[in-house]
Coordinates of C-alpha atoms and ligand atoms in Angstrom, one line a residue:
M1 CA 40.1 2.0 33.9
S2 CA 40.0 -1.7 35.3
E3 CA 38.7 -4.4 32.8
R4 CA 35.1 -4.2 32.2
K5 CA 32.8 -7.2 33.1
K6 CA 31.4 -8.7 29.9
L7 CA 27.7 -8.9 29.5
N8 CA 26.4 -11.2 26.8
V9 CA 23.4 -9.9 25.0
G10 CA 20.8 -12.0 23.2
M11 CA 18.5 -9.9 21.2
V12 CA 15.1 -11.1 20.0
G13 CA 13.9 -9.1 17.1
Y14 CA 15.7 -7.6 14.0
G15 CA 13.2 -4.9 13.0
F16 CA 13.1 -1.0 13.9
M17 CA 13.6 -1.7 17.6
G18 CA 16.2 -4.5 17.2
R19 CA 18.2 -1.8 15.4
T20 CA 17.9 0.9 18.0
H21 CA 18.8 -1.5 20.8
S22 CA 21.8 -3.0 19.0
N23 CA 23.0 0.4 18.2
A24 CA 22.8 1.4 21.8
F25 CA 24.7 -1.7 23.0
G26 CA 27.3 -1.3 20.3
K27 CA 28.1 2.4 21.2
V28 CA 27.5 2.8 25.0
N29 CA 31.1 1.8 26.1
Q30 CA 32.7 4.4 23.7
F31 CA 30.7 7.2 25.3
F32 CA 30.0 6.2 28.9
D33 CA 32.7 4.9 31.4
L34 CA 31.0 1.8 32.7
Q35 CA 31.9 -1.3 34.7
Y36 CA 30.0 -3.4 32.2
Q37 CA 30.6 -4.0 28.7
P38 CA 27.6 -5.4 26.5
I39 CA 28.8 -8.0 24.1
L40 CA 26.5 -8.5 21.0
K41 CA 26.5 -12.3 21.4
A42 CA 23.5 -13.5 19.3
I43 CA 20.5 -12.1 17.3
C44 CA 17.4 -14.1 17.1
G45 CA 14.7 -13.9 14.4
R46 CA 12.7 -16.3 12.6
N47 CA 14.0 -15.8 9.0
R48 CA 17.4 -17.5 8.9
Q49 CA 18.9 -15.4 6.1
R50 CA 17.7 -12.1 7.7
A51 CA 19.0 -13.1 11.0
E52 CA 22.4 -13.9 9.6
A53 CA 22.5 -10.6 7.5
F54 CA 21.5 -8.7 10.7
A55 CA 24.3 -10.4 12.7
S56 CA 26.8 -9.5 10.1
N57 CA 25.7 -5.9 9.8
W58 CA 25.4 -5.1 13.4
G59 CA 28.4 -7.2 14.7
Y60 CA 26.7 -10.0 16.4
E61 CA 28.9 -13.1 17.0
S62 CA 26.0 -15.6 16.1
F63 CA 22.4 -15.9 15.4
E64 CA 19.4 -18.0 16.3
T65 CA 16.1 -18.6 14.6
D66 CA 14.2 -19.8 17.8
W67 CA 14.1 -17.7 20.9
R68 CA 13.9 -20.9 23.1
A69 CA 17.3 -21.9 21.8
L70 CA 18.6 -18.5 22.7
I71 CA 17.3 -18.6 26.1
D72 CA 19.0 -22.2 26.6
R73 CA 22.3 -20.8 25.8
K74 CA 24.6 -20.7 28.7
D75 CA 26.7 -18.0 27.2
I76 CA 23.8 -15.5 27.2
D77 CA 23.4 -13.2 30.2
L78 CA 20.7 -10.7 29.0
I79 CA 17.8 -11.3 26.8
D80 CA 16.5 -8.1 25.1
I81 CA 13.0 -8.3 23.7
A82 CA 12.5 -6.1 20.6
S83 CA 9.9 -8.3 18.8
P84 CA 6.3 -7.6 18.4
N85 CA 4.0 -7.2 21.5
D86 CA 2.4 -10.6 21.4
T87 CA 5.9 -12.3 22.0
H88 CA 6.9 -10.2 25.0
A89 CA 5.2 -12.0 27.9
E90 CA 6.2 -15.7 26.8
I91 CA 9.8 -14.8 26.1
A92 CA 10.3 -12.5 29.2
I93 CA 8.8 -15.2 31.6
A94 CA 10.9 -18.0 30.0
A95 CA 14.0 -15.8 30.2
A96 CA 13.5 -14.8 33.8
E97 CA 12.8 -18.5 34.8
A98 CA 16.1 -19.4 33.1
G99 CA 17.9 -16.7 35.4
K100 CA 18.5 -14.2 32.6
M101 CA 18.4 -10.5 32.9
V102 CA 15.6 -9.1 30.9
M103 CA 15.0 -6.0 28.9
C104 CA 11.8 -5.5 26.9
E105 CA 10.7 -3.0 24.3
K106 CA 7.4 -1.0 25.3
P107 CA 4.7 -1.6 26.0
L108 CA 5.6 -4.3 28.5
G109 CA 2.4 -6.4 27.9
R110 CA -0.5 -6.4 25.4
N111 CA -2.5 -5.6 28.7
A112 CA -1.9 -5.3 32.4
A113 CA -2.6 -8.8 33.1
E114 CA 0.3 -10.1 30.9
A115 CA 2.6 -7.2 32.3
A116 CA 1.7 -8.5 35.8
R117 CA 2.8 -12.0 35.0
M118 CA 6.0 -10.8 33.6
T119 CA 6.6 -8.5 36.5
K120 CA 6.0 -11.4 38.9
A121 CA 8.4 -13.6 36.9
V122 CA 11.4 -11.2 36.9
E123 CA 10.8 -10.4 40.7
A124 CA 10.5 -14.0 41.7
A125 CA 13.7 -14.7 39.8
K126 CA 15.4 -11.6 41.2
V127 CA 16.7 -10.7 37.8
P128 CA 17.6 -7.2 36.6
N129 CA 14.8 -5.9 34.3
M130 CA 13.9 -2.7 32.3
V131 CA 11.4 -1.6 29.8
W132 CA 12.6 0.6 26.9
Y133 CA 10.5 3.8 27.4
N134 CA 13.3 5.9 25.7
Y135 CA 11.7 9.3 25.8
R136 CA 12.6 9.6 29.4
R137 CA 16.1 9.8 28.3
V138 CA 15.8 12.8 25.9
P139 CA 18.2 15.2 27.9
A140 CA 15.4 17.9 27.8
V141 CA 13.0 15.5 29.4
T142 CA 15.4 14.4 32.1
L143 CA 16.0 18.1 32.8
A144 CA 12.4 18.6 33.1
K145 CA 12.3 15.8 35.7
Q146 CA 15.1 17.6 37.6
L147 CA 13.3 21.0 37.6
I148 CA 10.1 19.4 38.9
D149 CA 11.9 17.5 41.6
A150 CA 13.8 20.6 42.6
G151 CA 10.5 22.1 43.2
R152 CA 10.8 24.9 40.6
L153 CA 7.5 24.4 39.2
G154 CA 5.8 24.4 42.7
K155 CA 2.3 22.8 42.9
I156 CA 1.4 21.2 39.6
F157 CA -2.0 22.1 38.2
H158 CA -2.0 20.8 34.7
Y159 CA -0.4 18.1 32.5
R160 CA -1.2 18.1 28.9
A161 CA 0.3 15.5 26.4
K162 CA -0.2 14.3 22.9
F163 CA 1.4 12.0 20.5
L164 CA 0.2 12.6 16.8
Q165 CA 0.9 10.5 13.7
D166 CA -0.8 10.2 10.3
W167 CA 0.4 6.9 8.8
T168 CA -2.7 4.9 8.9
I169 CA -5.2 7.2 7.3
S170 CA -5.5 5.2 4.0
K171 CA -8.2 2.6 4.1
D172 CA -6.2 0.8 1.6
L173 CA -3.4 0.0 4.1
P174 CA -3.6 -3.5 5.2
Q175 CA -3.4 -4.9 8.7
G176 CA -1.0 -7.6 10.1
G177 CA 2.3 -9.1 9.1
E178 CA 5.7 -7.4 9.3
G179 CA 5.7 -3.6 9.7
L180 CA 1.8 -3.6 10.0
W181 CA 1.5 -5.8 13.1
R182 CA 0.7 -2.5 14.9
L183 CA -2.7 -2.6 13.3
D184 CA -3.6 -6.1 14.4
V185 CA -5.3 -6.2 17.7
N186 CA -4.1 -9.7 18.5
V187 CA -0.5 -8.9 18.1
A188 CA -0.4 -5.3 19.3
G189 CA -3.0 -5.6 22.2
S190 CA -4.4 -2.2 21.3
G191 CA -3.7 0.6 18.9
V192 CA -2.4 4.1 19.8
T193 CA -3.3 3.5 23.3
G194 CA -0.7 0.9 23.9
D195 CA 1.7 2.3 21.2
L196 CA 1.7 6.0 21.6
L197 CA -0.3 7.0 24.7
A198 CA 1.8 4.5 26.7
H199 CA 4.8 6.8 26.0
C200 CA 2.9 9.8 27.2
I201 CA 1.8 7.9 30.3
D202 CA 5.3 6.6 31.2
T203 CA 6.6 9.9 31.0
A204 CA 3.7 11.6 33.0
L205 CA 3.9 8.9 35.8
W206 CA 7.6 9.5 36.1
L207 CA 7.2 13.5 36.0
N208 CA 4.0 13.9 37.9
G209 CA 3.3 10.8 40.0
G210 CA 0.3 8.4 39.9
I211 CA -3.0 8.7 38.0
D212 CA -6.1 8.4 40.3
K213 CA -8.6 8.1 37.5
V214 CA -9.3 8.5 33.8
S215 CA -12.3 9.2 31.5
A216 CA -11.7 8.2 27.8
I217 CA -13.0 8.1 24.2
T218 CA -11.6 6.0 21.4
E219 CA -12.3 5.7 17.7
T220 CA -11.5 3.2 15.0
F221 CA -12.0 5.3 11.9
V222 CA -11.3 2.5 9.4
K223 CA -13.4 -0.5 10.6
E224 CA -12.2 -3.2 8.2
R225 CA -8.9 -3.8 6.5
K226 CA -7.4 -6.6 4.5
H227 CA -5.3 -8.9 6.7
N228 CA -1.9 -9.5 5.3
L229 CA -1.5 -13.1 6.8
T230 CA -4.9 -14.4 5.8
G231 CA -5.5 -12.5 2.7
N232 CA -9.2 -11.7 4.0
V233 CA -10.9 -8.4 4.7
E234 CA -11.2 -8.5 8.5
P235 CA -12.6 -6.3 11.3
V236 CA -10.0 -3.8 12.6
G237 CA -9.8 -4.3 16.4
I238 CA -7.4 -1.5 17.4
D239 CA -8.1 2.0 18.4
D240 CA -7.0 4.5 15.8
A241 CA -7.4 7.5 18.1
S242 CA -7.6 7.6 22.0
L243 CA -8.2 10.7 24.1
F244 CA -8.6 10.9 27.9
L245 CA -9.1 13.2 30.8
A246 CA -7.2 12.3 33.9
R247 CA -6.8 13.4 37.6
F248 CA -3.4 12.7 39.1
E249 CA -3.0 11.7 42.7
N250 CA -1.4 15.1 43.4
G251 CA -4.6 16.9 42.3
S252 CA -3.5 18.1 39.0
L253 CA -5.9 17.9 35.9
A254 CA -4.6 16.4 32.7
T255 CA -5.5 15.8 29.0
F256 CA -3.9 13.1 26.9
E257 CA -4.5 12.5 23.0
A258 CA -2.8 10.1 20.6
T259 CA -3.9 9.5 17.0
R260 CA -2.7 8.1 13.7
Y261 CA -5.1 10.4 12.0
A262 CA -3.6 13.8 12.4
R263 CA -2.7 14.6 8.9
G264 CA 0.8 16.2 8.5
H265 CA 2.1 14.9 11.9
K266 CA 4.6 12.1 11.7
A267 CA 5.7 11.7 15.4
L268 CA 4.7 14.8 17.3
Y269 CA 5.1 14.0 21.0
T270 CA 4.5 17.0 23.1
F271 CA 3.9 17.7 26.8
E272 CA 3.2 20.9 28.8
I273 CA 3.1 21.1 32.5
N274 CA 1.8 24.2 34.4
G275 CA 2.9 24.7 37.9
E276 CA 2.3 27.3 40.5
H277 CA 5.8 29.1 39.9
A278 CA 6.6 27.9 36.4
S279 CA 5.7 25.9 33.3
I280 CA 7.6 23.7 30.9
F281 CA 6.9 22.5 27.3
W282 CA 8.6 19.9 25.3
D283 CA 8.3 18.8 21.7
L284 CA 9.9 15.7 20.2
H285 CA 10.4 17.5 16.8
D286 CA 12.6 20.0 18.6
L287 CA 13.9 17.5 21.1
H288 CA 17.1 19.4 22.2
R289 CA 15.0 22.3 23.5
L290 CA 13.0 22.7 26.7
Q291 CA 10.7 25.8 26.8
Y292 CA 10.6 27.1 30.4
F293 CA 8.6 30.0 31.8
D294 CA 9.5 31.1 35.3
H295 CA 7.1 33.6 37.0
G296 CA 10.0 34.4 39.4
D297 CA 11.8 36.3 36.6
E298 CA 11.8 40.1 36.8
G299 CA 8.6 41.5 35.2
I300 CA 10.0 43.4 32.3
V301 CA 12.1 40.4 30.9
R302 CA 9.8 37.6 32.1
G303 CA 8.7 35.2 29.2
W304 CA 9.2 31.9 27.7
R305 CA 12.8 30.9 27.5
S306 CA 13.9 28.4 24.9
L307 CA 16.7 26.4 26.7
H308 CA 19.1 24.7 24.3
I309 CA 20.0 21.5 26.0
T310 CA 23.4 20.9 24.8
D311 CA 25.5 22.1 27.7
G312 CA 27.9 19.8 29.7
D313 CA 26.0 20.4 32.8
H314 CA 22.8 19.3 31.1
P315 CA 21.7 15.7 31.7
Y316 CA 23.7 13.1 29.7
M317 CA 25.4 15.9 27.4
K318 CA 28.9 15.8 28.9
H319 CA 29.2 12.3 27.4
W320 CA 28.8 13.9 23.8
W321 CA 30.2 16.7 21.8
V322 CA 30.8 20.2 22.8
P323 CA 28.3 22.9 24.1
G324 CA 25.8 23.9 21.3
L325 CA 26.1 20.6 19.3
Q326 CA 22.9 18.4 19.3
I327 CA 22.1 14.7 19.5
G328 CA 19.1 12.9 18.5
Y329 CA 16.7 10.0 18.9
E330 CA 19.0 7.1 18.7
H331 CA 21.1 8.7 21.7
T332 CA 18.0 8.2 24.1
F333 CA 18.4 4.4 23.7
I334 CA 22.2 4.7 24.4
H335 CA 21.4 6.6 27.5
Q336 CA 18.9 4.0 28.5
A337 CA 21.5 1.2 28.1
A338 CA 24.0 3.3 30.0
D339 CA 21.7 3.8 33.0
F340 CA 20.8 -0.1 32.9
L341 CA 24.5 -1.1 33.0
D342 CA 25.2 1.6 35.7
G343 CA 22.3 0.2 37.7
L344 CA 23.8 -3.3 37.5
A345 CA 27.1 -2.0 38.7
S346 CA 25.7 0.2 41.6
G347 CA 22.9 -2.3 42.6
A348 CA 20.4 0.5 42.4
P349 CA 18.2 -0.6 39.4
A350 CA 17.5 2.0 36.9
S351 CA 13.8 2.7 35.9
P352 CA 11.5 2.1 34.2
T353 CA 11.5 -1.5 35.6
F354 CA 9.0 -4.1 34.7
R355 CA 7.0 -2.9 37.8
D356 CA 7.0 0.5 36.3
G357 CA 6.0 -0.8 32.8
L358 CA 3.1 -2.6 34.6
A359 CA 1.9 0.7 36.1
T360 CA 1.7 2.2 32.6
D361 CA -0.2 -0.8 31.4
S362 CA -2.6 -0.4 34.2
V363 CA -3.3 3.2 33.1
T364 CA -3.7 2.0 29.4
D365 CA -6.2 -0.7 30.5
A366 CA -8.2 1.8 32.4
V367 CA -8.3 4.1 29.4
L368 CA -9.6 1.4 27.2
R369 CA -12.2 0.3 29.9
S370 CA -13.3 3.8 30.2
A371 CA -13.7 4.2 26.6
K372 CA -16.1 1.1 26.5
T373 CA -18.1 1.8 29.7
G374 CA -18.3 5.6 29.2
R375 CA -17.4 6.0 32.9
W376 CA -14.4 7.2 34.8
E377 CA -12.1 4.3 35.6
Q378 CA -9.3 3.8 38.2
P379 CA -6.1 2.0 37.1
A380 CA -5.6 -1.2 39.1
R381 CA -3.1 -0.9 41.8
S382 CA -0.2 -3.2 41.3
T383 CA 0.8 -5.3 44.3
Ligands
LIG1 C1 4.8 3.8 16.0 O1 4.8 4.4 14.8 C2 6.1 4.1 16.6 O2 7.2 3.7 16.0 C3 6.0 3.6 18.1 O3 5.9 2.2 18.2 C4 7.2 4.1 18.9 O4 7.4 3.5 20.2 C5 7.3 5.5 18.9 O5 8.5 6.0 19.6 C6 7.4 6.0 17.4 O6 6.3 5.5 16.8

């Protein structure tokens, strides 16, 4: 193939997400035939030793300890934000204003107001942008989208999603600081609503269209925790559990649930969609399978089929091994990087863009509002 165009990546954040994104950029050209080639140019994190060690482990050419210096660099084309939520807006806006492409880990902002400012900045600067909602790119989930778009389910009646974890049950777990910033409302913006429900909402908006209104309840089971940064016991501002009913614009009815208090569940993201002709069910713990029921099947053999999504004609799978062999979590990020780079080449931007991320944040805002007011709330329409 002709020589690839180099795309110099400056990554902010060397935690869990810094690793998933770096892995994706590092592998994408080996498996996808793309016009662009991401170059791991610089990693940025506040701790010099860790930034240096991360650079050497993941193959970055250099490192920075201040994201402003990273954005100032002329040799960086794309800023990828994989740092905690309270840093997203400031970095993304500065990067866009400097004319850099911007990718951002989910959720886009701590709330829709932040996400709106970020969206405005990338759109004003006309720079390519994307939010890392990786679960769209599980091949089974992408197949669900294809089945729905092909009309196989017919009219959709129900959407049912949940994301269950159990890692914050202990009241001795502190809040704040590295690894535990998700419990600190000032950093995270919200609890499971922005962290876990946001995934469910992003997938749902993609598969089933816009949400008209929501009615929610949330709970904070542990009301005070020691704060790692101050050393004091402080009120907990995040939601530990968040449940809501929704009506979609297409008339379908939905339930959503996310919690970090479902003992025994580590990352159980599931959704089920019931349509007039067929239903589908997907489960992150069994991510290479899509459960599919088609009422059009002959009666005597009609039943739920467990589709093994490993064939070459399944989404993304021809890029991997041979039929029957599975891929996993990290591949969803590689798929997302591939689609982003493909969008650059074709000029048709891959989703979810910042505008799509804003739509999700508008729903999470409505959920949190409804939990406070006790009323049905409508997500703000983004303009
Ligand atoms: C929280 O534990 C978390 O890591 C989320 O922040 C991720 O977005 C989710 O994919 C897995 O769980």
